[in-house]
Coordinates of C-alpha atoms and ligand atoms in Angstrom, one line a residue:
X18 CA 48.7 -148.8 -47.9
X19 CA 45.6 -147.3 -49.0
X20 CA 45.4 -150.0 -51.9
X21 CA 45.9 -152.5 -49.6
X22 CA 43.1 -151.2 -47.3
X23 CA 40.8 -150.6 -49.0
X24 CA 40.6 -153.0 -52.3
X25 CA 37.5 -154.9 -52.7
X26 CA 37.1 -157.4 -55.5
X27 CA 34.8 -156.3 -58.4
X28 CA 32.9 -159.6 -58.5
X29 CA 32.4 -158.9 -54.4
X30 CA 27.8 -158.9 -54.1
X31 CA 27.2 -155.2 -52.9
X32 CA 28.2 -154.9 -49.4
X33 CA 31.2 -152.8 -47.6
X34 CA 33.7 -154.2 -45.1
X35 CA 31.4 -157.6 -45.5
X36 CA 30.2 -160.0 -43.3
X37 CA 32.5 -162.8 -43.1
X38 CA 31.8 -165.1 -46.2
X39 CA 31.2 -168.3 -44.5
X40 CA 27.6 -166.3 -43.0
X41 CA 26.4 -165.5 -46.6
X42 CA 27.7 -167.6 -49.2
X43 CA 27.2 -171.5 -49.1
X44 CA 28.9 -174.5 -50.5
X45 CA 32.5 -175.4 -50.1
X46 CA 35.3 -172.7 -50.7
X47 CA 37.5 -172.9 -53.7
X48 CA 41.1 -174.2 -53.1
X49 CA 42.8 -171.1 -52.9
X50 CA 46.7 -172.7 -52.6
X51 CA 48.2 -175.5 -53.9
X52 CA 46.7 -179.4 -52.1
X53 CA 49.4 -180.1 -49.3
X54 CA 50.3 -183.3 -51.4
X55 CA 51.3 -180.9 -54.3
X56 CA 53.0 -179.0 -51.6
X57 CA 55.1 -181.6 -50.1
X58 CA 56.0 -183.6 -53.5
X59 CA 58.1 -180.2 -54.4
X60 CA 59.0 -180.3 -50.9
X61 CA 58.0 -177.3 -49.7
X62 CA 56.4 -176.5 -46.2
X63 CA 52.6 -176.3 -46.9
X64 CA 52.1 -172.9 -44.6
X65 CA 50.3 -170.8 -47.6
X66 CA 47.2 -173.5 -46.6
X67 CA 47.2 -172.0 -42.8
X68 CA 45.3 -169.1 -42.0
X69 CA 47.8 -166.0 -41.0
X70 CA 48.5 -165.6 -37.5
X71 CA 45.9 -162.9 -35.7
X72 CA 49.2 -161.8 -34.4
X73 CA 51.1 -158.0 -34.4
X74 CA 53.5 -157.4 -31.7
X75 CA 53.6 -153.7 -33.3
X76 CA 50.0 -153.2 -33.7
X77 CA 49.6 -154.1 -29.4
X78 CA 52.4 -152.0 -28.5
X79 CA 51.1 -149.0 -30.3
X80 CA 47.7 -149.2 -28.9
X81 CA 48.7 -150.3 -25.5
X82 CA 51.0 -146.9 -25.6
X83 CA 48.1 -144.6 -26.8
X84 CA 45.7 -146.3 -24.5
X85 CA 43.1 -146.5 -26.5
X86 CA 41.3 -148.9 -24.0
X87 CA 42.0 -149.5 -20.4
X88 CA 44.7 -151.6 -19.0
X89 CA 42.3 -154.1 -17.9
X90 CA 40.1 -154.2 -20.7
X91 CA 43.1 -155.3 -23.2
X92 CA 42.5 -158.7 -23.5
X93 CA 38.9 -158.3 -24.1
X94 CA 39.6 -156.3 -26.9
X95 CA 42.0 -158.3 -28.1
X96 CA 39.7 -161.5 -28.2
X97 CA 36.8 -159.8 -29.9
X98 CA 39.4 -158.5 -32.6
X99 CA 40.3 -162.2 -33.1
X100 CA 36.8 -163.2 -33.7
X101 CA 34.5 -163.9 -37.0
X102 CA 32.8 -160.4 -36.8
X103 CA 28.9 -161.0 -37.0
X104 CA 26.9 -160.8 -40.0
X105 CA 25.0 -157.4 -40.4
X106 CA 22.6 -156.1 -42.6
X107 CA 20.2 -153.5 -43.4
X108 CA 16.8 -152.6 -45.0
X109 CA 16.0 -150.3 -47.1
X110 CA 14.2 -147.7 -45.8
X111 CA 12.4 -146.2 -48.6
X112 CA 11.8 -149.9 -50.2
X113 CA 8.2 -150.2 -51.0
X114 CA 8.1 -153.7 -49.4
X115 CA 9.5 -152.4 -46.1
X116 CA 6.1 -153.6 -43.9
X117 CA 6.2 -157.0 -45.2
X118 CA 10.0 -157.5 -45.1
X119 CA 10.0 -156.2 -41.2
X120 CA 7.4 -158.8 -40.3
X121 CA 9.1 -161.4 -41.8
X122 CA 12.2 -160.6 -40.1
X123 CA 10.3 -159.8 -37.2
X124 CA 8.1 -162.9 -37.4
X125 CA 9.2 -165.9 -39.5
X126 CA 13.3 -165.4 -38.9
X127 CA 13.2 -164.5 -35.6
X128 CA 10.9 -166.8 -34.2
X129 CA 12.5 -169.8 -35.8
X130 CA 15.8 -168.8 -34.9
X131 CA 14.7 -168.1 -31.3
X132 CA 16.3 -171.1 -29.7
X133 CA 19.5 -171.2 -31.4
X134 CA 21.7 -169.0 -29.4
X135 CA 25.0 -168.1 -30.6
X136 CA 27.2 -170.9 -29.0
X137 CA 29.9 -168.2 -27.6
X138 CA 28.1 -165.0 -26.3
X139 CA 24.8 -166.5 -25.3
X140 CA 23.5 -163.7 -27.9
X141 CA 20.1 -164.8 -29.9
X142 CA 21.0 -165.7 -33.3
X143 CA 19.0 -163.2 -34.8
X144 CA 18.4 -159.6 -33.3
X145 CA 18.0 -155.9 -34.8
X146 CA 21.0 -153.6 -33.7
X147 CA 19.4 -151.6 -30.8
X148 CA 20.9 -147.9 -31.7
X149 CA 19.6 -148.4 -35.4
X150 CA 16.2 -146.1 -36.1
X151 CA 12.9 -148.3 -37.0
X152 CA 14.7 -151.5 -36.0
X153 CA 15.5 -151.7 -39.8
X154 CA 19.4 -153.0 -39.1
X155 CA 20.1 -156.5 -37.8
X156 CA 22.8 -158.6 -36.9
X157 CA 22.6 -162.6 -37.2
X158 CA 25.3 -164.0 -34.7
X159 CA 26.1 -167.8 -35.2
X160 CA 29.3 -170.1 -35.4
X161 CA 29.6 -171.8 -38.6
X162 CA 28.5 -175.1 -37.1
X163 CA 25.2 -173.9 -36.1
X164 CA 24.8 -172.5 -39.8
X165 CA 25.7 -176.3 -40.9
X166 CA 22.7 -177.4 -39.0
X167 CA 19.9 -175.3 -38.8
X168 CA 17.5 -176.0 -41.6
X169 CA 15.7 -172.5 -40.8
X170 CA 18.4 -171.1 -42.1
X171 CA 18.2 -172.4 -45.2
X172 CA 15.2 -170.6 -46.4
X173 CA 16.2 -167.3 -44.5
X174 CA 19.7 -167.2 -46.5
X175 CA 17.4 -167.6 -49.2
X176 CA 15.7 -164.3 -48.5
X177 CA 19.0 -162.5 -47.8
X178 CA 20.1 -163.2 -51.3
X179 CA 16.9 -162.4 -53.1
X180 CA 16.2 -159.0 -51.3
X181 CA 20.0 -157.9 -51.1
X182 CA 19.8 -158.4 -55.5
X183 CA 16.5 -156.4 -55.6
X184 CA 18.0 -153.6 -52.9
X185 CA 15.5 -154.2 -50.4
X186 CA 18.2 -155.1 -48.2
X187 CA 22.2 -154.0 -47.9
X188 CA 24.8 -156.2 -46.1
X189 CA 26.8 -153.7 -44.1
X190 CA 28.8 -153.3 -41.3
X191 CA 27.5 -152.4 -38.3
X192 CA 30.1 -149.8 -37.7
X193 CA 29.9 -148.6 -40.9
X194 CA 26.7 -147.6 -40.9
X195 CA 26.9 -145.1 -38.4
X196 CA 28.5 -141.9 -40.3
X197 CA 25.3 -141.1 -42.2
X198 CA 22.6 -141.3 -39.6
X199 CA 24.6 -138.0 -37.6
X200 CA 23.9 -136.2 -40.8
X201 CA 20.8 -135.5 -39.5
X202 CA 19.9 -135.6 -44.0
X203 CA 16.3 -134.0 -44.5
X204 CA 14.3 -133.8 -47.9
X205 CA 15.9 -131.8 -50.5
X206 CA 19.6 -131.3 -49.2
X207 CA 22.5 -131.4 -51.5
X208 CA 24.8 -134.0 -50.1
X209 CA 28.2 -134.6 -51.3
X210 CA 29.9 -138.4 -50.8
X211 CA 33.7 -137.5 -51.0
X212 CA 35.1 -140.8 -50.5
X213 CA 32.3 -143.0 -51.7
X214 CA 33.1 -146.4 -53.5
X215 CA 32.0 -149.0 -53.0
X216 CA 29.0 -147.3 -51.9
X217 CA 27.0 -148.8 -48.9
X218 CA 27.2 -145.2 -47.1
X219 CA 26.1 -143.6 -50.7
X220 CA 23.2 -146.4 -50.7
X221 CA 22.1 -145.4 -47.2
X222 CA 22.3 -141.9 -47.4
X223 CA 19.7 -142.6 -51.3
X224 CA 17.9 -144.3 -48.9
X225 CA 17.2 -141.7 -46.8
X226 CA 16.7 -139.0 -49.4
X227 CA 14.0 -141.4 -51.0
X228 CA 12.4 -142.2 -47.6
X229 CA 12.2 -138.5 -46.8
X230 CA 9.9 -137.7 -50.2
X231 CA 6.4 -136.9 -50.5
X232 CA 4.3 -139.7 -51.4
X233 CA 4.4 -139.5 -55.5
X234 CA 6.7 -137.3 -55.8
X235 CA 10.6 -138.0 -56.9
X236 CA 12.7 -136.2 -54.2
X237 CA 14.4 -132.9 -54.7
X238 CA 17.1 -134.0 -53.2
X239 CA 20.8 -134.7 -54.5
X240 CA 23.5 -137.1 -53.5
X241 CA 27.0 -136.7 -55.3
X242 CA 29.2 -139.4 -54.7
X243 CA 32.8 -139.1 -55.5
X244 CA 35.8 -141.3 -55.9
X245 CA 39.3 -141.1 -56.8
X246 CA 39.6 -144.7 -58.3
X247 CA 38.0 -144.9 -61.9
X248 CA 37.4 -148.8 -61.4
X249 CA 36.0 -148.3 -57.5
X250 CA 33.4 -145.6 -59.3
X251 CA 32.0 -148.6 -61.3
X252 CA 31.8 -150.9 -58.4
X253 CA 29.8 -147.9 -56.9
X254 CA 27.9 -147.2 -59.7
X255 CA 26.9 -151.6 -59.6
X256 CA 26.2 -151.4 -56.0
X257 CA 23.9 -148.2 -55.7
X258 CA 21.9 -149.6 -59.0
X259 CA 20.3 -151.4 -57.4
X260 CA 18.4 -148.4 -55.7
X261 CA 17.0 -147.2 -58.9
X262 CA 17.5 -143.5 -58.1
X263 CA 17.9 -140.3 -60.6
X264 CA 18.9 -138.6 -57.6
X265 CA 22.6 -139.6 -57.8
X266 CA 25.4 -138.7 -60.0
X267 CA 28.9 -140.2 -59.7
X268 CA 31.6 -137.9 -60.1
X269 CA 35.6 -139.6 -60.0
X270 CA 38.0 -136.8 -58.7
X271 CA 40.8 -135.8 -55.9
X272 CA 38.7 -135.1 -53.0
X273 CA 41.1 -132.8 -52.0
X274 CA 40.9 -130.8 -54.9
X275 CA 37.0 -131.5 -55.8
X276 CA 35.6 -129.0 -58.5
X277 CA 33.6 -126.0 -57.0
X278 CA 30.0 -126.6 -59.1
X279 CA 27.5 -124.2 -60.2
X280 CA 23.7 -124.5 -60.3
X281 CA 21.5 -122.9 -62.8
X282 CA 18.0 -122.9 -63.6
X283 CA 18.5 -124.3 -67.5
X284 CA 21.8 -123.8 -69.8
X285 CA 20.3 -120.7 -71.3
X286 CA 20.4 -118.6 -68.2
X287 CA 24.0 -119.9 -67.1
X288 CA 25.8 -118.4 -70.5
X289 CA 24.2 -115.0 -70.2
X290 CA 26.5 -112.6 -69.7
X291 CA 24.8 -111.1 -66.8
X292 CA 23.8 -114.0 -64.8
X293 CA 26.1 -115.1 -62.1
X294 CA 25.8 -118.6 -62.0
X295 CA 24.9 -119.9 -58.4
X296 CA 27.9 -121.7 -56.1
X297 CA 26.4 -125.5 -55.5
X298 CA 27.0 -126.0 -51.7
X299 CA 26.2 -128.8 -49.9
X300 CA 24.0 -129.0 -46.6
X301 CA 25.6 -132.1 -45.9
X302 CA 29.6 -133.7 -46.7
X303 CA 30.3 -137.4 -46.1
X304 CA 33.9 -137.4 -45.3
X305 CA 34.6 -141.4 -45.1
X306 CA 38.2 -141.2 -45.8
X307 CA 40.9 -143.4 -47.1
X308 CA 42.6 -145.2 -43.7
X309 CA 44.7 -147.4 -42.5
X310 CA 41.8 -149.2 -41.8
X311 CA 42.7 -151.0 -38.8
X312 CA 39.8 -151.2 -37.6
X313 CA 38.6 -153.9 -39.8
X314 CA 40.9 -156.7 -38.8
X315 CA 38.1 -159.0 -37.5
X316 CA 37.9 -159.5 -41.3
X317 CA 40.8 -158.0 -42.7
X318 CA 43.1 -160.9 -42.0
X319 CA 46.2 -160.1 -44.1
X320 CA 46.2 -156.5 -42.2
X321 CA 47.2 -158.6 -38.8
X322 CA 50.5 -159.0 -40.8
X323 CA 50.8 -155.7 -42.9
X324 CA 49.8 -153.3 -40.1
X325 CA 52.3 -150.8 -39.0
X326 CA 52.2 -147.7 -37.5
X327 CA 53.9 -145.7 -40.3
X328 CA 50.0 -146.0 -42.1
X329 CA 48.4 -143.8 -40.1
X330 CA 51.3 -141.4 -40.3
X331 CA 51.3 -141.7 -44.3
X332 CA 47.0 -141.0 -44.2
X333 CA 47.2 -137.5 -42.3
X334 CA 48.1 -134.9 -44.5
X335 CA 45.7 -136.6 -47.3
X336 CA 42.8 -136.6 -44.6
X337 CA 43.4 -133.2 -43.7
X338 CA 43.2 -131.7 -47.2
X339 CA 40.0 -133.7 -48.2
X340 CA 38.3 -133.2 -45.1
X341 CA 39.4 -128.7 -45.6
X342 CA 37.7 -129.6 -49.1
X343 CA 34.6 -130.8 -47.7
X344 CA 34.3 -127.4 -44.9
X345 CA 35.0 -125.4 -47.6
X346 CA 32.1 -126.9 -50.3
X347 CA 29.8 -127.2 -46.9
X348 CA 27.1 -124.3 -46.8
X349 CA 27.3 -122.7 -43.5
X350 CA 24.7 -124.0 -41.5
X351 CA 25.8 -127.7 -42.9
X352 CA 26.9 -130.5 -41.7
X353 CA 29.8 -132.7 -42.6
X354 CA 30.5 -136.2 -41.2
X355 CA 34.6 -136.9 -41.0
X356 CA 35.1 -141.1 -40.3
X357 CA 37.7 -143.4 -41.1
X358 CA 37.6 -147.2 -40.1
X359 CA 41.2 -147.0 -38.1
X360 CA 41.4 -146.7 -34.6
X361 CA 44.8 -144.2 -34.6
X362 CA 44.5 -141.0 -33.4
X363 CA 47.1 -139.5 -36.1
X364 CA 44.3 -140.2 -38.5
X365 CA 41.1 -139.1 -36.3
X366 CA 42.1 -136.6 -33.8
X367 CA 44.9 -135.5 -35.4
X368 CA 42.7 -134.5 -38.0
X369 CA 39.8 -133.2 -36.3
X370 CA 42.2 -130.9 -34.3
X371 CA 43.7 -129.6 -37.3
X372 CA 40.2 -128.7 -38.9
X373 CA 39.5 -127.2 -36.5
X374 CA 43.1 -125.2 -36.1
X375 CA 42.8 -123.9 -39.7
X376 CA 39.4 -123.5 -39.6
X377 CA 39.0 -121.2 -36.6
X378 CA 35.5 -120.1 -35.6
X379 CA 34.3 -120.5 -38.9
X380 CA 33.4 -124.5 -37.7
X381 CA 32.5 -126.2 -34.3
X382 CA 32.8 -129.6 -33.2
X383 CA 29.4 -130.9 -32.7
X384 CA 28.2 -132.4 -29.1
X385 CA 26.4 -135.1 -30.8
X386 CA 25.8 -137.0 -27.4
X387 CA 22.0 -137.1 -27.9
X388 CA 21.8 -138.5 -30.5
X389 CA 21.5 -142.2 -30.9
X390 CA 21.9 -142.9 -27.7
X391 CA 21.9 -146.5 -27.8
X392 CA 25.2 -146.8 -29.5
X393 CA 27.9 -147.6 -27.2
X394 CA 30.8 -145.0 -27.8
X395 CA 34.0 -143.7 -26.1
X396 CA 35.1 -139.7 -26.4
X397 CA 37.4 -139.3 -28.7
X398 CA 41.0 -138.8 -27.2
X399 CA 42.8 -135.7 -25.6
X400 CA 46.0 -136.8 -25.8
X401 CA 48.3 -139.3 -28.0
X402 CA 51.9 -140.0 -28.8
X403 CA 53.7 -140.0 -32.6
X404 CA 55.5 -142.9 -33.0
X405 CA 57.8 -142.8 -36.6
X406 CA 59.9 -145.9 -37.1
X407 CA 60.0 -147.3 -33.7
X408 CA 60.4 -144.0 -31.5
X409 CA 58.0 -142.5 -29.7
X410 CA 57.1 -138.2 -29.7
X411 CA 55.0 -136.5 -28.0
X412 CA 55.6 -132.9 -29.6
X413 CA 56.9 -132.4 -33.1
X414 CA 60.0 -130.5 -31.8
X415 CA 61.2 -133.4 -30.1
X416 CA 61.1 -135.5 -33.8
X417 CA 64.6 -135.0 -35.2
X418 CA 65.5 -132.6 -38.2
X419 CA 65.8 -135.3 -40.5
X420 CA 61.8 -136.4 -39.8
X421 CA 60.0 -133.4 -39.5
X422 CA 58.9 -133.4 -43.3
X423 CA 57.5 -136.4 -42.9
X424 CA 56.3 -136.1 -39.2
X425 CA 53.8 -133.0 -39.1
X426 CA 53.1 -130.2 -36.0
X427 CA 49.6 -131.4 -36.8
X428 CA 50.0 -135.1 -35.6
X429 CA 50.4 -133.5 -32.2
X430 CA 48.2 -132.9 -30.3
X431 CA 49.4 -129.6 -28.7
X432 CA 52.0 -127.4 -27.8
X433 CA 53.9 -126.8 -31.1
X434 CA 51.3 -126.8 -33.6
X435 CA 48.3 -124.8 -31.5
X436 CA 51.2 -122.3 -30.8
X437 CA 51.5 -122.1 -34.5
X438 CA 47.8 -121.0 -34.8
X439 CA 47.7 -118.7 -32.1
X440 CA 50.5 -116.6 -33.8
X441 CA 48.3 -117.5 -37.5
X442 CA 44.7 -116.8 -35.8
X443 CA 45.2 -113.7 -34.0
X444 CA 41.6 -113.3 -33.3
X445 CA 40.9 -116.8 -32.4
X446 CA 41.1 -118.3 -28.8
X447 CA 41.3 -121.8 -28.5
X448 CA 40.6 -121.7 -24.8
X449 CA 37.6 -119.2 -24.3
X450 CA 36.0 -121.2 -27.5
X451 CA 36.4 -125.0 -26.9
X452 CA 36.7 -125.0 -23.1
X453 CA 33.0 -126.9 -22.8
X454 CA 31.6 -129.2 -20.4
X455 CA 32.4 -132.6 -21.0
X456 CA 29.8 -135.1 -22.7
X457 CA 29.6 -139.1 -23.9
X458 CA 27.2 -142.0 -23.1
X459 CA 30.2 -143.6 -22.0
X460 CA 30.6 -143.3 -18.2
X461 CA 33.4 -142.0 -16.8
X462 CA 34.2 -144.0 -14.1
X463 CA 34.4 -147.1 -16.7
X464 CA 37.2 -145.1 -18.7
X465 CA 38.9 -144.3 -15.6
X466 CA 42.9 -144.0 -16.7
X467 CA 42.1 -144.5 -20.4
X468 CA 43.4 -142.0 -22.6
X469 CA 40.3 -139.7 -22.9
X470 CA 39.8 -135.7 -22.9
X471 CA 39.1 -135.7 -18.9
X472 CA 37.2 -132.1 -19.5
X473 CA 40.2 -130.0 -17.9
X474 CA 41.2 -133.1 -15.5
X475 CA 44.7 -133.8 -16.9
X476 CA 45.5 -137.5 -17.7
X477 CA 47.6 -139.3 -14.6
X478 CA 50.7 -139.3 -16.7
X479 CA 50.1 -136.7 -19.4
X480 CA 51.4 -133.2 -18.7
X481 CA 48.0 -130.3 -19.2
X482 CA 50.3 -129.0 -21.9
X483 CA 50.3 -131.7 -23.8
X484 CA 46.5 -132.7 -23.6
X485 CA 44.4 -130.8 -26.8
X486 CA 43.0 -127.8 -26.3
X487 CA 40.1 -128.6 -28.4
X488 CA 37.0 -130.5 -27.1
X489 CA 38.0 -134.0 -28.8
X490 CA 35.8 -135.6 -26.0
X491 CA 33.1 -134.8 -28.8
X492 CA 34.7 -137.2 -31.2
X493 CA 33.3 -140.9 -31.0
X494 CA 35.2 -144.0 -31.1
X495 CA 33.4 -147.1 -31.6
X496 CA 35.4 -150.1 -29.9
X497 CA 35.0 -153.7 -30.7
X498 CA 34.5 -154.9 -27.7
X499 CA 32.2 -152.6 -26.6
X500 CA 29.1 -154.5 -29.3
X501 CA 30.7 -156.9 -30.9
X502 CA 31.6 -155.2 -34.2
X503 CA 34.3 -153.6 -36.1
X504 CA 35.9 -149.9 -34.8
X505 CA 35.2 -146.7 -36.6
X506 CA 35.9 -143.3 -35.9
X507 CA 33.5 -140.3 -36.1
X508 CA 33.1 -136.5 -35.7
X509 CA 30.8 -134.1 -36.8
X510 CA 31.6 -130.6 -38.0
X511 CA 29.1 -127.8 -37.9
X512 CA 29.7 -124.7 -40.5
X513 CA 29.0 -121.7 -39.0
X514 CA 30.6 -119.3 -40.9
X515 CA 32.2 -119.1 -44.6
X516 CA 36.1 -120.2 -44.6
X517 CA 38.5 -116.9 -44.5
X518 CA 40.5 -118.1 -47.8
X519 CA 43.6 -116.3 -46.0
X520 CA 43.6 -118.5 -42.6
X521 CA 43.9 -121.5 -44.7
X522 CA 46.6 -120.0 -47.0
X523 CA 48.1 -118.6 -44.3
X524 CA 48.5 -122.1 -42.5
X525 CA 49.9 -123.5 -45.2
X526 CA 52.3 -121.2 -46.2
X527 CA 53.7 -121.8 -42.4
X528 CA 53.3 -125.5 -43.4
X529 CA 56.0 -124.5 -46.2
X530 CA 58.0 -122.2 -44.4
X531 CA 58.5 -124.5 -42.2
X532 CA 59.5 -127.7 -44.5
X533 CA 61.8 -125.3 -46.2
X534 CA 63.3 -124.3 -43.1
X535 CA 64.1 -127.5 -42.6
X536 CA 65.6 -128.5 -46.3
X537 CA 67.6 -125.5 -45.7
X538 CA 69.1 -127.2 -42.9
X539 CA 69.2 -130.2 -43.9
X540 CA 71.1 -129.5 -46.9
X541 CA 73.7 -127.1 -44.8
X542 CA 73.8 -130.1 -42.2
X543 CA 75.2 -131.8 -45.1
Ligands
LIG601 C1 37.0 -145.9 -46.6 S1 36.8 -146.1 -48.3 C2 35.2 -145.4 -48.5 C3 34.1 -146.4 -48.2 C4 32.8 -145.8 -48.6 N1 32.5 -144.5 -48.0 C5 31.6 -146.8 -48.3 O1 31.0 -146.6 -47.2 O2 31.4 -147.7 -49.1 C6 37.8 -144.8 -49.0 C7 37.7 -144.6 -50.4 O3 38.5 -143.4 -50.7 C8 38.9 -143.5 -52.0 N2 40.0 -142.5 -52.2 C9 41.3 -142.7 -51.9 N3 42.0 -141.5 -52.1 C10 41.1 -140.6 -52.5 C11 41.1 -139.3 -52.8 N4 42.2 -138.6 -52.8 N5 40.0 -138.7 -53.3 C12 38.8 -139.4 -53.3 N6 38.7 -140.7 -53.0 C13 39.8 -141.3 -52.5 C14 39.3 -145.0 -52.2 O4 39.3 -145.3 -53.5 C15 38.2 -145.6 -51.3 O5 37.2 -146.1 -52.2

């Protein structure tokens, strides 16, 4: 499923999770199945011409179950995943032609798009995206009719194309430019990209690193960006060219099982015998990770007839490791970003619990409710089922014998699995360390009844017991609905102490206890 996520053609122009083509490209499509005449002379029903049906009974079940939006919201959300998602982009910060490509934006685009309002919201054509620092992101919201007309446009596509080849600007989701502006990156920090092809969160986060530099001087700063896929490293290495950096280097490894690095001054000094070469640690970890990407379906048509729920299920345990990875190479005092385009809680909460679980005090969950305060979010989730092929669980001992290798404790949200740690953690205490007060920009009397950490107030038809104990409320989900844009998922991790090796081997040495366990009765059940 990750394949199917996440593949982007190589010939694609530099841009993640992209706007939808008719906004950017001109000129008529080409055919992409056979005419209907060629069709219907071999007599064959000419449905590979229709577009697939925006349609998943499974996908609104599952969501309606984990109420990930309120009851009366549903159709709203619904309609806006239906629709042609806006066209975004962004410029480049550290571009030296950042004045004069503002003011056109600002001046020439704006003004001669002012009276063409987008047909179905009433939205101007042409706006920045209000939670985006400097005004530097915008979003360009018109039906493909009012493309078709608008001469203005001409020359402003124009200008897209030119400036996105010369990297002044970046088409990028909205959505998906959010992870990198909570690392809070300053000049000279060692930032690692885990996940990182095709590259439009590696090209922001150069930006930054660039924009952050003394004027003259080359920044200190270094940006590692990682991939597993050899092929998605060279789309990475095309897109982020375009930057002109020596700041970057592209490395093509398991996340999970990234190399530790060492630093020295010059090769000499590394070989001594005597010198210890230093540990490279990052100050900040991007930790965008492979999904089941659900939340791109405003563009990701085919998903509306490949989702399932089993994808979030089969993402967990990968998320988990590469996101340990990332704590473990952050410095303390660091940063790390986890984010994944899907809106399931297996694959964001889930994992942020568990993080946190194996982590212990050694890492906090970050209140990151002042920051960027004009993006509309929701608190993450305190609470969430397990469904595995059709049934529904809501702790991993009530998954049957024959599914609990596949279904983990740490999908749960409770009982079981926080149990677990208490008995690993001796010395930690879930509820003296995470009972905090409760924080989001969204209000709470809007989210009445949706499925949200309450702070303590237990969900109408949730039992406490099955709620988190950790303060998930400090995750952030970004709806579609909520600004007209895809949904993404985010949390940010705070190191505050070096990883004891032990709790993590410990945890996982239950882990395998416990699937042995369970192959030991299996096999006697049979
Ligand atoms: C959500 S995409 C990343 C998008 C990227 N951060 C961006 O903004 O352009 C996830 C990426 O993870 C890569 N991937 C999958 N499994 C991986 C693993 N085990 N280690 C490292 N990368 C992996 C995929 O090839 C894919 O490019």
């Amino acid at each position: 499923p990750e394949e199917a996520m996440h593949r982007r053609p190589q010939e694609a122009p530099p841009l993640e999770r992209g706007a939808p083509e008719s906004l950017w490209r001109r000129g008529p499509r080409p055919p992409r199945s056979p005419a209907p005449a060629a069709a219907a002379a071999r007599s064959e029903p000419s449905t590979s011409s229709l577009p697939p049906p925006l349609e998943n009974a499974a996908f609104e079940e599952y969501y309606k179950e984990q109420r990930i939006v309120h009851e009366e919201e549903w159709d709203a959300f619904m309609s806006v995943l239906r629709k042609p998602l806006p066209a975004t982009f962004r410029v480049n910060a550290s571009c030296r032609f950042l004045k004069d490509i503002c003011s056109r934006l600002e001046n020439d685009f704006r003004r001669s798009l002012e009276n063409e309002v987008s047909d179905e919201c009433g939205e101007y054509a042409l706006s920045p995206l209000p939670w985006y620092p400097g005004n530097l992101a915008w979003h360009l919201n018109l039906s493909r009719k009012q493309l078709r007309k608008n001469p203005a446009l001409e020359s402003f596509h124009e200008f897209l194309k030119h400036e996105s080849e010369v990297g002044n600007v970046t088409r990028q989701e909205a959505v998906s430019m959010v992870p990198p502006l909570f690392l809070n990156v300053q000049a000279g920090h060692h930032i690692l990209d885990m996940c990182a092809a095709p590259g439009s969160k590696t090209f922001q986060l150069l930006e930054m690193i660039h924009q952050s530099k003394e004027p003259g001087l080359l920044p200190t700063a270094l940006v590692i960006a990682n991939d597993l896929k050899v092929q998605r490293c060279d789309v990475l290495i095309h897109n982020t060219k375009r930057m002109c950096t020596a700041n970057l280097i592209v490395t093509n490894h398991e996340a999970q099982s990234f190399p530790s690095c060492s630093l020295a001054k010059d090769d000499s000094e590394a070989y001594k015998d005597h010198c210890k070469p230093q540990r490279l640690e990052f100050d900040r970890v991007l930790c965008d990770v492979p999904c089941s990407g659900d939340g791109t379906l405003r563009k990701s048509h085919d998903l509306w007839r490949k989702w399932s729920s089993s994808m979030g299920n089969e993402f967990h345990l990968l998320q988990v490791n590469i996101a340990m990875r990332g704590i473990a190479l952050l410095k303390v005092g660091g940063r790390m970003v986890y984010s994944t385009c899907s809106m399931n809680p297996v694959e964001n909460e889930a994992v942020v619990a568990e993080l946190l679980r194996r982590s212990g005090s050694s890492v906090e969950l970050l209140d990151v409710s002042t920051e960027l305060r004009e993006l509309v979010r929701r608190p993450g989730l305190g609470t969430w089922k397990v469904n595995d092929r059709g049934s529904w669980f809501q702790t991993h001992e009530d998954v049957p014998d024959s599914r609990k290798n596949v279904i983990l404790p740490s999908m749960f949200p409770s009982s079981t699995s926080i149990h677990e740690s208490h008995k690993v953690y001796n010395s930690f205490d879930v509820n003296s360390e995470y009972n905090v007060p409760f924080s989001r920009n969204f209000n709470i009397e809007d989210t009445n009844n949706v499925n949200c950490d309450t702070g303590g107030i237990s969900s109408s038809n949730s039992a406490q017991s099955l709620d988190s104990k950790f303060p998930l409320h400090r995750c952030m989900r970004i709806v579609p609905h909520d600004q007209d844009g895809g949904a993404f998922f985010i949390a940010v991790i705070h190191k505050l102490s070096l990883l004891n090796e032990n709790q993590v081997i410990k945890v996982r040495k239950t882990e395998n206890l416990l699937s042995k366990n369970r192959t030991v009765k299996l096999q006697e059940q049979n």
